[in-house]
XYZ file of C-alpha atoms in Angstrom:
321
model
C -26.968 20.763 10.189
C -24.887 18.518 12.177
C -22.561 16.655 10.120
C -21.998 19.929 9.535
C -21.429 21.291 12.487
C -19.846 18.066 13.226
C -16.784 18.199 10.120
C -16.369 21.778 11.508
C -14.302 20.217 14.515
C -12.980 18.506 12.150
C -11.771 21.272 11.135
C -11.002 23.827 13.758
C -9.218 20.428 15.777
C -5.634 20.533 14.063
C -6.280 24.323 14.575
C -6.343 24.388 18.037
C -3.603 21.310 18.752
C -1.254 23.706 16.819
C -2.381 26.692 18.641
C -1.924 24.670 22.483
C 1.588 23.064 21.276
C 3.000 27.659 20.620
C 2.171 28.006 23.087
C 3.827 25.978 25.755
C 6.914 25.887 26.798
C 10.217 25.398 24.738
C 11.426 22.127 26.869
C 14.736 22.470 28.098
C 17.633 21.171 25.854
C 15.349 20.691 22.301
C 15.885 23.947 19.535
C 12.442 26.181 19.398
C 11.770 25.390 15.651
C 12.129 22.177 16.525
C 9.155 22.466 19.040
C 7.171 24.279 16.895
C 7.313 22.095 14.130
C 7.535 18.888 16.355
C 3.645 21.215 16.563
C 2.432 21.256 13.109
C 3.754 17.895 12.867
C 0.960 16.773 16.245
C -1.397 19.354 13.958
C -0.640 17.031 11.349
C -1.463 13.301 13.023
C -4.701 14.542 14.614
C -5.820 15.929 11.192
C -5.464 12.536 9.051
C -7.107 11.277 12.302
C -10.179 13.272 11.482
C -9.920 13.437 8.157
C -12.570 16.833 7.847
C -10.685 16.362 4.427
C -8.042 13.717 2.221
C -4.664 13.808 4.028
C -2.896 14.382 1.033
C -4.808 17.572 1.881
C -3.881 17.906 5.241
C -0.303 16.727 4.390
C 0.104 19.464 1.690
C -1.499 22.305 4.360
C 1.459 21.496 6.887
C 4.312 21.404 3.829
C 2.803 24.923 3.469
C 2.428 26.563 6.379
C 6.433 24.791 7.230
C 7.796 25.826 4.349
C 5.808 30.231 5.227
C 6.817 29.973 8.551
C 10.442 28.448 7.651
C 11.565 31.457 10.129
C 10.208 29.672 12.710
C 9.912 26.272 11.538
C 12.506 25.239 10.259
C 16.198 27.428 10.742
C 17.785 28.783 13.890
C 18.884 31.579 15.072
C 22.243 31.276 13.736
C 20.995 30.271 10.343
C 19.126 32.817 9.660
C 22.119 35.853 10.703
C 24.285 34.815 8.497
C 24.482 37.124 4.899
C 24.725 33.914 2.486
C 21.645 32.090 3.336
C 18.746 32.067 1.843
C 15.937 31.639 4.363
C 13.232 31.379 1.616
C 15.053 29.284 -1.214
C 15.939 27.259 1.546
C 13.072 26.607 2.838
C 11.477 26.063 -1.121
C 14.319 23.795 -1.992
C 13.155 21.572 1.333
C 9.473 22.026 0.763
C 9.665 19.631 -2.422
C 12.534 17.731 -1.232
C 9.606 14.903 -0.930
C 9.662 15.072 -5.284
C 12.998 13.953 -5.495
C 12.912 10.260 -3.163
C 12.700 7.726 -5.719
C 10.213 6.050 -3.451
C 8.064 8.800 -3.647
C 8.341 8.130 -7.314
C 7.587 4.314 -7.057
C 4.091 4.582 -5.118
C 3.442 6.450 -7.652
C 4.315 4.096 -9.858
C 2.427 1.598 -7.797
C -1.128 3.098 -8.722
C -0.386 3.194 -12.289
C 0.279 -0.125 -12.319
C -2.060 -1.352 -10.332
C -4.906 0.353 -12.451
C -3.133 -1.282 -14.983
C -3.934 -4.466 -14.522
C -7.671 -3.432 -13.097
C -8.316 -0.987 -16.891
C -6.255 -4.144 -19.331
C -8.124 -6.835 -17.136
C -5.626 -9.083 -16.691
C -5.459 -8.867 -13.350
C -8.956 -10.344 -13.195
C -8.399 -13.346 -16.197
C -5.332 -14.532 -13.511
C -8.213 -14.311 -10.171
C -11.105 -16.276 -12.553
C -8.260 -18.465 -14.357
C -6.926 -19.835 -10.504
C -10.854 -19.688 -8.996
C -11.776 -22.046 -12.498
C -8.736 -25.229 -11.423
C -8.626 -24.294 -7.160
C -12.231 -23.507 -6.339
C -14.079 -26.758 -6.191
C -13.028 -27.303 -2.655
C -13.780 -24.299 -0.076
C -9.838 -25.058 1.092
C -8.853 -25.310 -1.940
C -9.972 -22.096 -2.923
C -8.752 -20.305 0.339
C -5.474 -21.834 -0.598
C -5.833 -20.619 -4.052
C -6.155 -16.556 -2.673
C -2.751 -17.042 -0.260
C -0.220 -19.581 -1.121
C 2.023 -19.704 -4.298
C -0.180 -19.391 -7.952
C -2.567 -17.058 -6.027
C -3.295 -13.737 -6.946
C -1.670 -11.901 -4.829
C 1.089 -13.745 -4.624
C 1.762 -13.408 -8.126
C 0.605 -9.955 -8.318
C 3.067 -8.380 -4.901
C 6.431 -8.503 -6.924
C 5.037 -5.781 -9.918
C 2.914 -3.679 -7.542
C 3.779 -1.840 -4.766
C 0.945 -0.965 -2.969
C -1.364 -3.703 -1.205
C -4.512 -1.356 -0.564
C -3.968 -1.444 -4.924
C -3.117 -4.351 -5.304
C -5.514 -5.757 -3.338
C -8.758 -3.252 -3.772
C -8.028 -2.386 -7.322
C -7.865 -5.842 -8.922
C -7.400 -8.669 -6.113
C -11.200 -7.645 -3.727
C -12.911 -7.019 -7.074
C -12.809 -10.426 -7.751
C -13.648 -12.344 -3.920
C -16.293 -10.062 -3.405
C -18.194 -12.320 -6.402
C -17.590 -15.539 -5.150
C -20.111 -15.630 -2.208
C -23.935 -13.958 -3.846
C -23.162 -17.059 -5.189
C -23.693 -18.908 -1.934
C -26.818 -16.989 -0.686
C -23.510 -15.232 1.895
C -23.655 -11.442 2.594
C -21.574 -8.893 4.478
C -22.884 -7.996 7.927
C -25.548 -10.944 8.176
C -25.448 -14.089 9.139
C -24.865 -15.823 6.615
C -21.101 -13.927 5.956
C -20.218 -17.268 7.934
C -21.414 -19.621 5.146
C -18.621 -18.619 3.479
C -17.941 -15.258 3.301
C -16.194 -14.757 6.297
C -13.525 -17.340 5.536
C -12.519 -16.016 2.037
C -12.467 -12.080 3.236
C -10.127 -13.788 5.837
C -8.408 -15.327 3.642
C -7.607 -12.065 1.028
C -6.712 -9.824 4.429
C -4.156 -12.879 5.700
C -2.394 -13.210 1.823
C -2.419 -9.226 2.262
C -0.114 -9.367 4.422
C 1.448 -12.104 3.601
C 2.447 -11.311 0.265
C 3.154 -7.674 1.682
C 5.870 -8.853 3.424
C 7.578 -11.261 1.454
C 8.573 -9.258 -1.418
C 9.823 -5.483 -0.947
C 7.887 -4.085 -3.758
C 4.740 -5.598 -2.204
C 3.892 -2.633 0.035
C 5.341 0.701 -0.254
C 6.474 0.665 3.333
C 9.505 -2.106 2.379
C 10.669 0.854 0.815
C 10.502 3.425 2.840
C 12.169 1.589 5.291
C 15.121 0.034 3.353
C 15.955 4.133 2.811
C 15.778 4.361 6.380
C 18.054 1.353 6.694
C 20.544 2.653 3.602
C 20.827 6.506 5.097
C 20.931 6.066 8.808
C 22.973 2.495 9.353
C 24.716 2.611 5.653
C 23.373 -0.971 4.444
C 21.984 -1.610 1.335
C 19.200 -4.695 0.776
C 18.500 -5.304 -2.601
C 15.733 -7.230 -3.925
C 16.676 -11.071 -3.755
C 17.772 -10.440 -0.603
C 15.172 -9.197 0.875
C 12.659 -12.283 -0.301
C 15.437 -14.859 0.462
C 14.861 -13.810 4.322
C 11.867 -13.747 4.444
C 11.219 -17.524 2.046
C 11.118 -19.448 5.012
C 8.960 -18.074 7.607
C 6.693 -16.532 4.708
C 6.771 -20.659 3.159
C 5.657 -22.018 5.999
C 2.992 -19.296 6.753
C 1.588 -19.144 4.089
C 1.257 -23.337 4.152
C -0.492 -23.673 7.926
C -2.634 -19.965 7.245
C -5.107 -21.840 4.696
C -4.865 -24.634 7.581
C -5.286 -23.383 10.637
C -8.326 -20.322 9.337
C -9.708 -22.592 8.158
C -9.725 -25.344 11.561
C -10.660 -21.799 13.798
C -13.117 -20.770 11.569
C -14.773 -23.447 9.193
C -17.388 -22.578 6.885
C -20.553 -23.886 7.047
C -20.319 -24.634 2.900
C -16.903 -26.978 1.779
C -17.484 -28.248 -0.378
C -19.056 -26.518 -4.441
C -18.612 -26.517 -7.980
C -19.873 -23.272 -7.905
C -17.726 -21.286 -8.058
C -15.171 -22.695 -10.622
C -17.487 -22.823 -12.523
C -18.694 -19.324 -12.349
C -14.755 -18.681 -13.116
C -14.956 -20.793 -16.080
C -17.580 -18.789 -17.671
C -16.227 -15.482 -17.197
C -12.916 -16.473 -18.890
C -15.083 -17.976 -21.829
C -16.635 -13.979 -21.943
C -13.648 -12.038 -21.404
C -12.162 -14.084 -24.698
C -8.505 -14.230 -25.619
C -5.598 -12.440 -24.220
C -5.826 -8.661 -25.929
C -3.303 -6.547 -26.919
C -3.067 -5.084 -24.075
C -2.583 -7.533 -21.513
C 0.389 -8.901 -23.609
C 2.049 -5.775 -23.369
C 0.996 -5.125 -20.127
C 2.852 -8.541 -19.204
C 5.377 -7.501 -20.861
C 6.229 -4.470 -18.843
C 4.994 -6.831 -15.894
C 8.584 -8.979 -17.015
C 10.013 -6.323 -17.628
C 10.173 -4.020 -13.941
C 10.418 -7.198 -12.214
C 14.468 -7.921 -14.073
C 15.102 -4.493 -13.071
C 14.300 -4.592 -9.570
C 16.540 -8.551 -9.434
C 18.529 -7.481 -11.365
C 19.073 -4.291 -12.471
C 20.702 -2.252 -9.346
C 24.360 -2.419 -10.462
C 23.532 -0.739 -13.691
C 20.538 1.755 -12.728
C 18.291 2.656 -10.242
C 16.928 -0.648 -9.821
C 13.542 1.588 -7.696
C 13.031 4.411 -10.883
C 13.801 2.856 -14.088
C 10.404 0.207 -13.044
C 8.407 2.708 -11.648
C 8.956 4.755 -15.220
C 7.942 1.638 -17.412
C 4.379 2.131 -16.492
């Protein structure tokens, strides 16, 4: 019963915030519709923080409110007074404009691609292969998660969603390692090795998301804003080369520094490498689905790096998915 009441308050809170802001006098110099639109925006943020329903539903409701109340939220009196101005048509056009954004489709494609890694088993195979050859020492296992040839760096250029990449491909493999050492979360045994490995996963996600423009959706959004506001076009290769010096330094020192500051109790073991080898044997040879995904991955990367002169390098790889 208390949970139901709590959820009701979470549902009402955004509406209360929006109502209060509507009652506040419009600040001097600000158009009334801009203040009302801001009220809806703040209410949406409150809803996403409290999350009584999924965030996507909250954002959809906010857009719907703006479209329905467009006369008060989107357009000024001058526009509405123009006989040639069709408010309903323009409001609907505004509401659907986001779906024409190349960035939106790139993010959508990212999750489809990440699902392909998980369903085909290719992501798990790559992870197990690296663990097999670098998992005998805890420090090298940390490097296997973070540095060149590691799980996340290999996937980052092709999967523009750190959530989908880490949660769908990397974490399912990493979570199997600590129990081999009797290391469990929310337990003192986490210090044995689990805490270090999970921290390495967080670091690898942060680095890979920053190193490639396609490593995280906010990178692409940022480039879109720069392009619209400043008129500057930054390519995939330019982004990568600019971040490369800092990225290489961080990749080299991050696992070692974490190892020194938060040294795990277990530093050597053959068990993880043996386990990874056994899992690879169980998986067998590359399947047809994995080979197909490899081909699409290479084609997508090629279009991201070299396709901007010929075709929209953001949309084309997403369509391949």
